Amino acid sequence: KNELQSLSQINRQMMYVHTFFVALVVLLMGIFCLTATTELLQTALGKKIAFGLGIFWIIRLFIQFFGYSSSLWKGKLFETVIHIVFILLWSYLSAVFSYIYFG
């Protein structure tokens, strides 16, 4: 709340709404992957969806390297560990969905 207080009301509300919908989409992706595994692995549409999810996570991995300043984590143990954990997570998700499509 303190970080967003300096924004105008419309910008603050857009941040809340966009953050909510990004989180919702990621949650729905996870639910879809857990409940439609067979379809993702065995159908043409599932493989195309996996391809899209792979692209999504590859872009997210790219952003992890180039979208954030290293000054946010460099020299800080906790932040560096989290940075590495997310690099591993995005790499894993990118590889799994790419393998579904190409493998």
Short mmCIF file of C-alpha atoms in Angstrom, two decimals, residues 39-83:
data_model
loop_
_atom_site.label_atom_id
_atom_site.label_comp_id
_atom_site.label_asym_id
_atom_site.label_seq_id
_atom_site.Cartn_x
_atom_site.Cartn_y
_atom_site.Cartn_z
CA GLU A 39 -5.29 -33.86 -22.93
CA LEU A 40 -2.12 -31.74 -22.85
CA LEU A 41 0.05 -34.76 -23.56
CA GLN A 42 -2.05 -36.66 -26.07
CA THR A 43 -4.06 -34.25 -28.21
CA ALA A 44 -3.03 -31.83 -30.93
CA LEU A 45 -4.82 -28.98 -29.15
CA GLY A 46 -3.11 -29.90 -25.88
CA LYS A 47 0.29 -29.79 -27.55
CA LYS A 48 -0.50 -26.37 -29.01
CA ILE A 49 -1.55 -25.13 -25.60
CA ALA A 50 1.67 -26.57 -24.14
CA PHE A 51 3.60 -24.72 -26.85
CA GLY A 52 1.92 -21.46 -25.80
CA LEU A 53 2.64 -22.14 -22.14
CA GLY A 54 6.24 -22.93 -23.03
CA ILE A 55 6.58 -19.58 -24.80
CA PHE A 56 4.98 -17.85 -21.81
CA TRP A 57 7.49 -19.36 -19.35
CA ILE A 58 10.48 -18.83 -21.68
CA ILE A 59 9.59 -15.14 -21.86
CA ARG A 60 9.21 -15.09 -18.07
CA LEU A 61 12.66 -16.66 -17.74
CA PHE A 62 14.08 -14.02 -20.10
CA ILE A 63 12.47 -11.29 -17.96
CA GLN A 64 14.08 -12.80 -14.85
CA PHE A 65 17.49 -12.11 -16.39
CA PHE A 66 16.88 -8.83 -18.22
CA GLY A 67 13.78 -7.25 -16.70
CA TYR A 68 15.09 -6.77 -13.19
CA SER A 69 18.16 -4.84 -12.14
CA SER A 70 20.81 -7.00 -10.49
CA SER A 71 21.04 -4.32 -7.80
CA LEU A 72 17.76 -5.70 -6.41
CA TRP A 73 19.37 -9.02 -5.47
CA LYS A 74 23.15 -8.83 -5.82
CA GLY A 75 24.94 -8.94 -2.47
CA LYS A 76 21.74 -9.86 -0.59
CA LEU A 77 21.63 -13.51 0.41
CA PHE A 78 17.85 -14.00 0.62
CA GLU A 79 17.10 -12.09 -2.58
CA THR A 80 19.88 -13.93 -4.46
CA VAL A 81 18.55 -17.32 -3.33
CA ILE A 82 15.02 -16.36 -4.42
CA HIS A 83 16.37 -15.08 -7.75
#
